Tab-separated table of C-alpha atoms and ligand atoms in Angstrom:
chain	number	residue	atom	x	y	z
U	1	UNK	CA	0.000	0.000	0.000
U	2	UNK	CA	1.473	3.271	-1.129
U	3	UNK	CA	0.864	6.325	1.440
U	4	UNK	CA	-1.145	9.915	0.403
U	5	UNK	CA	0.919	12.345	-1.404
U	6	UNK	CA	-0.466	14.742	1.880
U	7	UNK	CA	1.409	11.943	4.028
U	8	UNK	CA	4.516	11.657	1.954
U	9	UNK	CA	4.789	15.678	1.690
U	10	UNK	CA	4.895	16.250	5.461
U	11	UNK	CA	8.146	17.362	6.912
U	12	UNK	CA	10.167	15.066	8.897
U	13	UNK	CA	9.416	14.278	12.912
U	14	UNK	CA	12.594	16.819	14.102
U	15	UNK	CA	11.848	16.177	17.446
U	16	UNK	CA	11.585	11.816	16.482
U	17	UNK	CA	14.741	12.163	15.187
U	18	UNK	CA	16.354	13.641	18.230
U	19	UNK	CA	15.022	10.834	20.623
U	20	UNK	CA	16.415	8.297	18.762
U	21	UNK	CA	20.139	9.734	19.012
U	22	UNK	CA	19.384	10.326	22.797
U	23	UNK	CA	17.473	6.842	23.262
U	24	UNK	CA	20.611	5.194	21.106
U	25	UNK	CA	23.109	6.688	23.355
U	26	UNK	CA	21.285	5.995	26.978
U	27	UNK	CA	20.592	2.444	25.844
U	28	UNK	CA	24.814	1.976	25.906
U	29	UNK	CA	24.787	2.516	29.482
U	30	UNK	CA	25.952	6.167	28.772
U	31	UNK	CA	24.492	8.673	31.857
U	32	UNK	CA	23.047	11.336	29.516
U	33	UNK	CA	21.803	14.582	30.585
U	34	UNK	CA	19.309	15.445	28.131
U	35	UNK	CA	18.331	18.966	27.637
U	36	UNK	CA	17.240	18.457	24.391
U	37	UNK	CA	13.069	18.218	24.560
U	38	UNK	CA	10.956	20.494	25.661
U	39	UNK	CA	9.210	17.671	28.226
U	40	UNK	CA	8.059	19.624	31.451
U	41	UNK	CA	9.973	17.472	34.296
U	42	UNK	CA	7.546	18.515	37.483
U	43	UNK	CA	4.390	16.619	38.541
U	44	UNK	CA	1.108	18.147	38.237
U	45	UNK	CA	0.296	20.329	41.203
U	46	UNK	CA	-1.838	17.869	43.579
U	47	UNK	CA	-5.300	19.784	43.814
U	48	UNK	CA	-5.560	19.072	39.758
U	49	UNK	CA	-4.986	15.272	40.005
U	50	UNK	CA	-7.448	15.206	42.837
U	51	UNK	CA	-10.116	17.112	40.526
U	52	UNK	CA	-9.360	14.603	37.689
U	53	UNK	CA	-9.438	11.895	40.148
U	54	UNK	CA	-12.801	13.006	41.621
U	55	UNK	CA	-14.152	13.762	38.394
U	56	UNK	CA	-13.270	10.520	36.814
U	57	UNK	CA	-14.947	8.963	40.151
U	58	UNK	CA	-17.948	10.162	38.602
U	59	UNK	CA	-20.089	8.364	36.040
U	60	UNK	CA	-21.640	11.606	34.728
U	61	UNK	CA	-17.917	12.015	33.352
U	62	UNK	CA	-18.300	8.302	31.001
U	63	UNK	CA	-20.813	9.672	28.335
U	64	UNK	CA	-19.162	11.608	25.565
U	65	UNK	CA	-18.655	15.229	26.119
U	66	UNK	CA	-20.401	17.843	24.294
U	67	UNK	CA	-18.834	18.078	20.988
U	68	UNK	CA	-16.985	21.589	21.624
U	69	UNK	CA	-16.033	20.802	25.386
U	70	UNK	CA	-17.898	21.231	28.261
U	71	UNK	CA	-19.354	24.683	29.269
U	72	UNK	CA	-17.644	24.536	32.641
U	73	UNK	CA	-14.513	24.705	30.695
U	74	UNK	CA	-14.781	27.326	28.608
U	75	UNK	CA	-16.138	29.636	31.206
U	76	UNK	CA	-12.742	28.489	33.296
U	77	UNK	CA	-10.913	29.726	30.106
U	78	UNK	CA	-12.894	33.397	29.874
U	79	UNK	CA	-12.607	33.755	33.869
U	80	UNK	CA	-8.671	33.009	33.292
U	81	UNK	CA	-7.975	35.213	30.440
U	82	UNK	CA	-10.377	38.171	32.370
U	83	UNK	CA	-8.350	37.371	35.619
U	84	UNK	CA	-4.829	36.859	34.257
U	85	UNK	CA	-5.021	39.566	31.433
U	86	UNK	CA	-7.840	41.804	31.811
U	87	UNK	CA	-9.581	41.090	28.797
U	88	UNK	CA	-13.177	39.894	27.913
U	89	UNK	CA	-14.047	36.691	26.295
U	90	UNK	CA	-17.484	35.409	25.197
U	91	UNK	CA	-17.127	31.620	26.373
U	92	UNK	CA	-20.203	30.468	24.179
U	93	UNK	CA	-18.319	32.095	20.899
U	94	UNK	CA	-14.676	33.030	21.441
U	95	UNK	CA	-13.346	29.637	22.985
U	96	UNK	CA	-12.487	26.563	21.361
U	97	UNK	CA	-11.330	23.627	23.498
U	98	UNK	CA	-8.803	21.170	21.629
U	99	UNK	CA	-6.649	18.375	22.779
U	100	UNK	CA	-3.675	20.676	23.482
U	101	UNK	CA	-2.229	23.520	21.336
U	102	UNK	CA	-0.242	21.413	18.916
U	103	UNK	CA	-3.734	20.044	17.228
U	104	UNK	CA	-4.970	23.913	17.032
U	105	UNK	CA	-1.573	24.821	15.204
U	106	UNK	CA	-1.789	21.996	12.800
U	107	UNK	CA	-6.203	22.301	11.720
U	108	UNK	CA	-5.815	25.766	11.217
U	109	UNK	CA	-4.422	25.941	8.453
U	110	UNK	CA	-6.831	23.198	7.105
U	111	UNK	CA	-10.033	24.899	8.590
U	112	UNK	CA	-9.192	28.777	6.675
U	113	UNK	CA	-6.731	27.908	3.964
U	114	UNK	CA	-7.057	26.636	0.422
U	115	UNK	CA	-4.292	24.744	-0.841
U	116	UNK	CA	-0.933	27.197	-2.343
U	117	UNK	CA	-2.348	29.639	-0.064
U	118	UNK	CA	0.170	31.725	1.685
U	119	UNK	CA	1.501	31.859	5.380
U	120	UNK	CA	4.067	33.025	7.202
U	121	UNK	CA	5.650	31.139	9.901
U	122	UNK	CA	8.510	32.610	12.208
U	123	UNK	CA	11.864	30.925	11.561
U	124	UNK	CA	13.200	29.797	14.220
U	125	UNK	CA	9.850	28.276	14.943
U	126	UNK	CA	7.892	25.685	16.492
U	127	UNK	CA	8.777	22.459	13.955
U	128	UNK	CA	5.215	21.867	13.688
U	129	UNK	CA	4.138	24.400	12.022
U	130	UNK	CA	5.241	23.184	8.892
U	131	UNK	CA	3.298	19.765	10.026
U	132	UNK	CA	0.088	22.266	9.790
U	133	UNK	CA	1.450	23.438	6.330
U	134	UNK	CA	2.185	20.221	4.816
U	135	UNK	CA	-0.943	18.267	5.709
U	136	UNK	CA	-3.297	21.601	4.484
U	137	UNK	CA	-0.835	21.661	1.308
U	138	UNK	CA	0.069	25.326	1.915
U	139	UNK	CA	2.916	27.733	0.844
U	140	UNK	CA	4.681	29.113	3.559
U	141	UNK	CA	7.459	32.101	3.500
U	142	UNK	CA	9.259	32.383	6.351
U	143	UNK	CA	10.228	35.726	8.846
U	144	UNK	CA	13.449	36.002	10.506
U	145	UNK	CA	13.820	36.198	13.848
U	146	UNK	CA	17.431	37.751	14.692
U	147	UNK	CA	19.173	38.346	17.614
U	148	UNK	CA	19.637	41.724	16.564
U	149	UNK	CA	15.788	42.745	16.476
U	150	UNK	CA	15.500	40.382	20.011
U	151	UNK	CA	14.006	37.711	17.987
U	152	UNK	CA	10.793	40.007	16.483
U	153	UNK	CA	10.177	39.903	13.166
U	154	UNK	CA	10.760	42.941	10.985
U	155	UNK	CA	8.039	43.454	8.799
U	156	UNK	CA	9.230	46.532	6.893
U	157	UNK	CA	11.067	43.221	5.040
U	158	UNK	CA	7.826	41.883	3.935
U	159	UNK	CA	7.293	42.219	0.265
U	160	UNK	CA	3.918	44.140	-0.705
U	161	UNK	CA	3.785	40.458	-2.614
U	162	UNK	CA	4.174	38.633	0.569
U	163	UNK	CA	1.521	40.919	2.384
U	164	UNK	CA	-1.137	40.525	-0.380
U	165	UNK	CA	-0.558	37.378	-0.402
U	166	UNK	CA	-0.302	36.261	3.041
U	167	UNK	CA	-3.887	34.598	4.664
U	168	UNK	CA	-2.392	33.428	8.350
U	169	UNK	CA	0.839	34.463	10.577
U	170	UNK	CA	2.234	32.466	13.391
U	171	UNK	CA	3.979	34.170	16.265
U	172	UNK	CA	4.798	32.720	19.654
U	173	UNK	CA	5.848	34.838	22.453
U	174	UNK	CA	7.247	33.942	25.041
U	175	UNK	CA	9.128	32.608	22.243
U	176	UNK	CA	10.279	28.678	21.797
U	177	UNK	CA	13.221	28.237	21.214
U	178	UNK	CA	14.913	31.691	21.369
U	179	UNK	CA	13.124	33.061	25.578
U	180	UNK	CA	12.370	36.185	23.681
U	181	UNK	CA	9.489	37.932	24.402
U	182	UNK	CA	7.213	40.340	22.847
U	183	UNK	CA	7.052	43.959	23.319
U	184	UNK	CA	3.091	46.268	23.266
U	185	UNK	CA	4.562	47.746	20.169
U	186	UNK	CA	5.194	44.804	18.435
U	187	UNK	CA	1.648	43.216	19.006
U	188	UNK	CA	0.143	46.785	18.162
U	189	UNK	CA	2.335	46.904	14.809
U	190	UNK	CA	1.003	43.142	13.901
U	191	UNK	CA	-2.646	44.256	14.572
U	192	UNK	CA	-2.122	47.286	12.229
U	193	UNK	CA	0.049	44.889	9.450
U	194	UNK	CA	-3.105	42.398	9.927
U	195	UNK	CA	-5.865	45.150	9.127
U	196	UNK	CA	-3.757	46.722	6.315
U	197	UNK	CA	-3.483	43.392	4.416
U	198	UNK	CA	-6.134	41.213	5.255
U	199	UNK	CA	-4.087	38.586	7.439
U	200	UNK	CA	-5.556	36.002	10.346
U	201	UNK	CA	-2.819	35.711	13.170
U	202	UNK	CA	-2.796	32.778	15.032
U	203	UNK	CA	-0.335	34.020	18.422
U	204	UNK	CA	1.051	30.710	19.973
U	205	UNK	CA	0.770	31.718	23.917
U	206	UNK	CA	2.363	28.157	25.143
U	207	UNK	CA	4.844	29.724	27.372
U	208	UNK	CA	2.759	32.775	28.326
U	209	UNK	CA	2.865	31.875	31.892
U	210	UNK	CA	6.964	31.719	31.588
U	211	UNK	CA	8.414	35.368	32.531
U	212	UNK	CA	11.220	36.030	34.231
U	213	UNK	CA	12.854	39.059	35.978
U	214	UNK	CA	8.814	39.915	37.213
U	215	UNK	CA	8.015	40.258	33.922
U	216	UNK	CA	4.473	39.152	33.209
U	217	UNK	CA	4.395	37.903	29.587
U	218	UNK	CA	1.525	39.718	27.501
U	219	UNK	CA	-1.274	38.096	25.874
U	220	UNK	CA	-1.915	39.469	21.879
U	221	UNK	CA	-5.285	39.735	23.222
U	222	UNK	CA	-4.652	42.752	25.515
U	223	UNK	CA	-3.681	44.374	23.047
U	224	UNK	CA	-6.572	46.732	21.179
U	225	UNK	CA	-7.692	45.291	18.198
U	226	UNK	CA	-6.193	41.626	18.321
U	227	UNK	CA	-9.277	40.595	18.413
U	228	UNK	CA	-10.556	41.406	14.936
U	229	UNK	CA	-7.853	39.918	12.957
U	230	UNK	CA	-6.569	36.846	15.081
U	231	UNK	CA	-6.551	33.615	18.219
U	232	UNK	CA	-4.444	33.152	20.838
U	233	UNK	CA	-3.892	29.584	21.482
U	234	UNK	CA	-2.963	28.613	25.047
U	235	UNK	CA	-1.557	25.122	26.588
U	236	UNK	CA	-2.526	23.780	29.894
U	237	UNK	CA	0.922	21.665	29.057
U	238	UNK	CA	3.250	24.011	30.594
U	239	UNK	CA	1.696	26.331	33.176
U	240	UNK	CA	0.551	23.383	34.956
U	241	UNK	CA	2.695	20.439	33.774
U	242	UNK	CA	0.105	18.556	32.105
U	243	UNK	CA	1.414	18.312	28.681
U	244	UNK	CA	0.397	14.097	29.112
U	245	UNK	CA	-3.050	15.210	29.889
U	246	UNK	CA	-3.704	16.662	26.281
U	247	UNK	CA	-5.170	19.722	27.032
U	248	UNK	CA	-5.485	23.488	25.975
U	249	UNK	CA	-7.855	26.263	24.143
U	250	UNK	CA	-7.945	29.110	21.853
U	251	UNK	CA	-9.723	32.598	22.134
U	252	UNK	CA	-10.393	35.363	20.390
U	253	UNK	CA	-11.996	36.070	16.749
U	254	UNK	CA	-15.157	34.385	16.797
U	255	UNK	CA	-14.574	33.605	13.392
U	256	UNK	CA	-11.562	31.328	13.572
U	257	UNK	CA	-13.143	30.053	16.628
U	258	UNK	CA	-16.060	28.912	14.778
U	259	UNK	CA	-13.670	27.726	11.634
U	260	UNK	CA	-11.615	25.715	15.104
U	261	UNK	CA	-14.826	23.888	16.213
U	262	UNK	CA	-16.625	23.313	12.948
U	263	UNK	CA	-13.129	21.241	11.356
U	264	UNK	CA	-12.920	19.462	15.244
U	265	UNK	CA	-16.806	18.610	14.825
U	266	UNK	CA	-15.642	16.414	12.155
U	267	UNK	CA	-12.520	14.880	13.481
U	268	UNK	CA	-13.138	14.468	17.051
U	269	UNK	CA	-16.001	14.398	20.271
U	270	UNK	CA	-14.250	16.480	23.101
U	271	UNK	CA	-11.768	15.636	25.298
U	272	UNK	CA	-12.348	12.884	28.306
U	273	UNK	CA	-14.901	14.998	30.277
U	274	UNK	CA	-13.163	14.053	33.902
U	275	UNK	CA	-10.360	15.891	32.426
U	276	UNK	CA	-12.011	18.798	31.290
U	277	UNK	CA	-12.934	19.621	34.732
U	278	UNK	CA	-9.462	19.719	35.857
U	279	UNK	CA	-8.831	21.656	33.550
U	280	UNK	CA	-11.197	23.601	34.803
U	281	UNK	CA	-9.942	23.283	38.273
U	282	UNK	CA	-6.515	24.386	37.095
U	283	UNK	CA	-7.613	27.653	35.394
U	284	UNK	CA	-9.797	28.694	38.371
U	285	UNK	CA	-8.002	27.949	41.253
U	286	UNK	CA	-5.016	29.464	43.082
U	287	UNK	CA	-2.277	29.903	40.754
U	288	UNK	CA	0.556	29.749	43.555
U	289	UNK	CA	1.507	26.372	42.326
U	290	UNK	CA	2.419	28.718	38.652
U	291	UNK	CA	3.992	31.230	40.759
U	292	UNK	CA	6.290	28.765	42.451
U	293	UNK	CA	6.999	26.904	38.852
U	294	UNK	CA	7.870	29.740	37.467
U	295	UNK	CA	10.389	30.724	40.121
U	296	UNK	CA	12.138	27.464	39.821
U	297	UNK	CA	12.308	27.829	36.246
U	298	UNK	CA	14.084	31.475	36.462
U	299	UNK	CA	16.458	29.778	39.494
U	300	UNK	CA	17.250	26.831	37.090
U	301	UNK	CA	18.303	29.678	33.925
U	302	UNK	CA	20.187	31.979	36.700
U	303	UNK	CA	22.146	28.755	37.343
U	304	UNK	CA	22.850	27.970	33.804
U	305	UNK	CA	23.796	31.445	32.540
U	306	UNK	CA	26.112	31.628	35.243
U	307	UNK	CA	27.862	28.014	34.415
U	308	UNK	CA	27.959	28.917	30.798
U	309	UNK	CA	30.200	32.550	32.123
U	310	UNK	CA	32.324	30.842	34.057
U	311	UNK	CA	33.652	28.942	31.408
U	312	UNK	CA	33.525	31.897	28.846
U	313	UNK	CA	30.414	30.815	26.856
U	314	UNK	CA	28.812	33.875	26.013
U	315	UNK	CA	25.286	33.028	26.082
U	316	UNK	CA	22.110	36.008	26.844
U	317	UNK	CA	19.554	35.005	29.636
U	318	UNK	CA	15.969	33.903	28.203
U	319	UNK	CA	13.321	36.454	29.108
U	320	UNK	CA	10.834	33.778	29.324
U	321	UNK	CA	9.904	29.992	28.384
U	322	UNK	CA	11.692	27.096	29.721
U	323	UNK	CA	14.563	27.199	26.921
U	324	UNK	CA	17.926	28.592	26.374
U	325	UNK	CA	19.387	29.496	23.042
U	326	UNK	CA	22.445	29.238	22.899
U	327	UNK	CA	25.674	30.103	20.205
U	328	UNK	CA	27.504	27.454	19.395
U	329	UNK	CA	31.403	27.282	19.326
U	330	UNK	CA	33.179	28.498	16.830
U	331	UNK	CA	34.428	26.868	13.471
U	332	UNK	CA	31.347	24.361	14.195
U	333	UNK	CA	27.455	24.183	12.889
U	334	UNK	CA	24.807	23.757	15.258
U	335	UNK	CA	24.407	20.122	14.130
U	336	UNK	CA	28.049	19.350	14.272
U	337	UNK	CA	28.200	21.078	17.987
U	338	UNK	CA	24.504	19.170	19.338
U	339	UNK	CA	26.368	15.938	17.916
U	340	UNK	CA	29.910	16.822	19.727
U	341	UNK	CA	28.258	17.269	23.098
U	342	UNK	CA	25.989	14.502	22.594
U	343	UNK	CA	29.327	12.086	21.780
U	344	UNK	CA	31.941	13.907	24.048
U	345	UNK	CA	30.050	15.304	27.017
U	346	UNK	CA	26.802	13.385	27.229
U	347	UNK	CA	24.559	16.263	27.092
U	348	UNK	CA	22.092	16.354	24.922
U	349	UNK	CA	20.651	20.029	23.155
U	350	UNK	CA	18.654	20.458	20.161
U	351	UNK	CA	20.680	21.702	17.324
U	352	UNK	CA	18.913	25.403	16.278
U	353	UNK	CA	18.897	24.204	12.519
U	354	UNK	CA	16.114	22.199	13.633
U	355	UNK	CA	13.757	25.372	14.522
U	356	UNK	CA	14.754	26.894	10.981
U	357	UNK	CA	17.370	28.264	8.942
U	358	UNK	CA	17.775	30.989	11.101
U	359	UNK	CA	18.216	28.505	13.962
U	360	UNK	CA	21.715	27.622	12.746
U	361	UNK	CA	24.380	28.967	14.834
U	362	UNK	CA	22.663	28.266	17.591
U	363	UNK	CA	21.542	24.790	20.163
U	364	UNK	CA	18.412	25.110	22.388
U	365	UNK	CA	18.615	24.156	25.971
U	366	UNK	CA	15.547	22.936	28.013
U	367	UNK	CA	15.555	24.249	31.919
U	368	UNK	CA	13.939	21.130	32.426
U	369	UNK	CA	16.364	19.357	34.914
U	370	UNK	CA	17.139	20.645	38.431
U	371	UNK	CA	19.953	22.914	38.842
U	372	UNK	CA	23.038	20.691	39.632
U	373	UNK	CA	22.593	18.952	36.224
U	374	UNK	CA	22.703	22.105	34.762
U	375	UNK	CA	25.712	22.794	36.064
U	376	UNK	CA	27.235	19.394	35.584
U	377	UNK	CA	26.038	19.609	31.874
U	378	UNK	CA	28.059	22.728	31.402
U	379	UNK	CA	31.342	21.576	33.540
U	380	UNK	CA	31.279	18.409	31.239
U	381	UNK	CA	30.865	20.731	28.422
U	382	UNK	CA	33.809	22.751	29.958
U	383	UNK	CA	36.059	19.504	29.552
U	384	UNK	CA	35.832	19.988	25.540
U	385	UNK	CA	37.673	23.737	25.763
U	386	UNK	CA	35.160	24.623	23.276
U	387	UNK	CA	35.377	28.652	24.328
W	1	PLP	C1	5.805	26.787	20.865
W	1	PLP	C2	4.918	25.659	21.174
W	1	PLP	N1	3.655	25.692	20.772
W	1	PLP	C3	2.808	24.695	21.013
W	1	PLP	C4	3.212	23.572	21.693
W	1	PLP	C5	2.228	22.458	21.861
W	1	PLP	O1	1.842	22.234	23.159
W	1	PLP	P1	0.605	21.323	23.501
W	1	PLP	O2	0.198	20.582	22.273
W	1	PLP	O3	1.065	20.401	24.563
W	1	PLP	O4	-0.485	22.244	23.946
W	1	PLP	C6	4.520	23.467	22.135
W	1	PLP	C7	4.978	22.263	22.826
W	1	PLP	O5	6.118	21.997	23.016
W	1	PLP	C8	5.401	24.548	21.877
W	1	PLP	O6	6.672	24.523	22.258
C-alpha cells in the first residue's frame, strides 16, 4: 500500500529524530543529561490530580462530552484570560477547546486555507508548524527572527507580494526556542500589518505563563484590536505540567473560533470529560503552584547562565519559556556542535537548525532538569575547551 501524497509531503518528525540519538546513546549505558526536549519534568500540582481523580470517580464524566467541550470549561478559560489579562471573552463564541495547542496549530491551516495559499511562519519556529502546512498543502514564506531585532520579526522586510498574499501568521511569544518575548509595540504593529493586508494571526501563547525578571508575559489579546484579525492559542501543558493530559484552548476572533470547532466537529467528540474539569480546576483555582513553577524555572536559567560565564560561553539570559538558546562554538554548525556534546560530554541540546534556517548557529537548551545537572552539563561541556 502506497501512502497519500499529503502523508509523503509532510516534513520530517525533528523532534523523532532527536530521541532516537538520545534513546541510542542511553541504551549503551551512557548517563546522559538530556536537555534536548521540551518535556516539562515537574508533577502536576496535587489539587488538579485530585479534581481529575474526583471527576473521573464520577459516572456523569463516562458519556461523551459535548462536541466543543464542556461549558464549565470554557467559562474556566474566559474567567482566566479576564483574571490573568484583563480582557473579555465570550465563552459560548470566542473559545475553542482542543486536545492541546499542537492540534490547534496543525487544523488551522486546514479549517481557513485553500491549498498554495500563503503563510508566514517565524523561523526559528515551532517544527510543527510546517506539520500544519504540509498536511493543508500550503505555501509558507518564512520571517526572521534575529538576535539583533530580540528575535521580532521585521516586517518593513515583507514584500507588498508577501503581504497581499499572506492569509495566516504564526507568532509565539514567550518565544520557543529563542526566551524572547514580545514587546506592546510589536503586538500593536502586527494588529495594524493584519488590518492593512487582510491577514488572520494565530499568536502561539504556550509559554505565556513563563516570565522572568517579574516580567508578566503579555497576551496578543490585551492588546486593542487583536481581536478582529486573530486567536491566541494557550496550553494547559506548561503552566501546569500537564502536557500528558492533552489539554489546551484558543480565544479570540469568533470567526476562527467557529472555523476551530466546525473542522474538530468532524474529526473528534471532546476531550475525556473528567479531564475537562481539571482543567477547569486548574484555570480557576489558586495559581501559587504557577507562581512557584515559574520561580524554579528562572532559578534553574540563573544557574545555567552563570555556568555557561564561568567557562567563557557567552550566552544572553531567556526572558521567558523554559529554553535557552544558545551560540555554538566556533568553526562548528549547530548540528556538528549538538552531535559533539551529545558524543563527548553526554549532554544532549537540540541543534537550532532544527527550529529553521535561522536557527543555525545556535543549540536550544531545556531548563527542564534541576539545577546541579545544569551545572554538571556545562562543567562536562567545559572539559571539551570549546570557548
Ligand atoms: C511553541 C509551542 N507551541 C505549542 C506547543 C504544543 O503544546 P501542547 O500541544 O502540549 O499544547 C509546544 C509544545 O512543546 C510549543 O513549544
Amino acid at each position: 500500500m502506497d501512502f497519500s501524497n499529503r502523508l509523503k509531503n509532510l516534513p520530517p518528525q525533528f523532534f523523532a529524530t532527536l530521541v532516537q540519538k538520545v534513546t541510542f546513546a542511553v541504551a549503551q549505558g551512557r548517563d546522559v543529561i538530556n536537555l534536548g526536549q521540551g518535556n516539562p519534568d515537574q508533577p502536576t500540582p496535587e489539587h488538579i490530580v485530585k479534581a481529575l481523580q474526583d471527576a473521573a470517580a464520577n459516572p456523569g464524566s463516562h458519556r461523551y462530552s459535548p462536541f466543543r467541550g464542556t461549558n464549565d470549561l470554557k467559562q474556566a478559560a474566559a474567567d482566566f484570560y479576564k483574571r490573568e489579562y484583563n480582557v473579555d471573552i465570550d465563552p459560548n463564541t470566542e473559545v475553542a477547546i482542543m486536545f492541546g495547542t499542537k492540534i490547534g496549530l496543525v487544523e488551522l491551516p486546514l479549517a481557513i486555507m485553500n491549498e498554495q495559499e500563503l503563510m508566514l511562519l517565524p523561523d526559528p519556529g515551532y517544527p510543527d508548524y510546517l506539520s500544519g502546512a504540509g498536511l493543508a498543502n500550503v505555501r509558507f514564506d518564512t520571517m526572521p527572527l534575529l538576535e539583533e531585532n530580540d528575535y521580532l520579526p521585521d516586517y518593513s522586510k515583507l514584500t507588498e507580494e508577501q503581504k497581499q498574499a499572506a492569509k495566516l501568521m504564526y507568532l509565539n511569544y514567550p518565544n520557543n526556542p529563542t526566551g524572547a518575548i514580545a514587546t506592546k509595540e510589536f503586538f500593536e504593529e502586527t494588529v495594524k500589518l493584519a488590518k492593512e493586508s487582510d491577514i488572520a494571526i494565530v499568536h502561539d501563547f504556550a509559554y505565556g505563563a513563563v516570565g522572568f525578571d517579574r516580567k508578566k508575559p503579555l497576551s496578543f489579546m490585551q492588546v486593542d484590536g487583536a481581536k478582529e484579525v486573530g486567536v491566541e492559542m494557550y496550553t494547559l501543558s506548561k503552566t501546569y505540567n500537564m502536557a500528558g493530559w492533552r489539554v489546551g484552548f484558543a480565544v479570540g476572533n469568533a470567526k476562527m473560533i467557529e472555523a476551530i470547532n466546525i473542522i474538530q466537529d468532524h474529526l473528534f467528540v471532546s476531550l475525556f470529560p473528567a479531564v475537562q474539569s481539571a482543567a477547569a480546576a486548574a484555570l480557576n483555582k489558586s495559581q501559587q503552584c504557577v507562581d512557584e513553577l515559574v520561580s524554579l524555572y528562572e532559578d534553574r536559567r540563573n544557574a545555567l547562565v552563570e555556568a555557561c560565564s564561568k567557562i567563557g560561553w557567552d550566552v544572553k539570559a531567556p526572558k521567558g519559556s523554559f529554553f535557552a538558546w544558545l551560540p555554538v562554538a566556533k568553526g562548528y554548525s549547530s548540528e556538528e556542535f549538538a552531535d559533539l556534546l551529545l558524543a563527548k560530554a553526554d549532554v544532549a541540546v537540540a541543534a537550532g537548525n532544527g527550529f529553521g534556517t535561522f536557527g543555525e548557529g545556535y543549540v536550544r537548551v531545556g531548563l527542564l532538569v534541576d539545577e546541579e545537572r545544569l551545572v554538571e552539563a556545562v562543567e562536562r561541556i567545559a572539559k571539551l575547551e570549546l570557548f
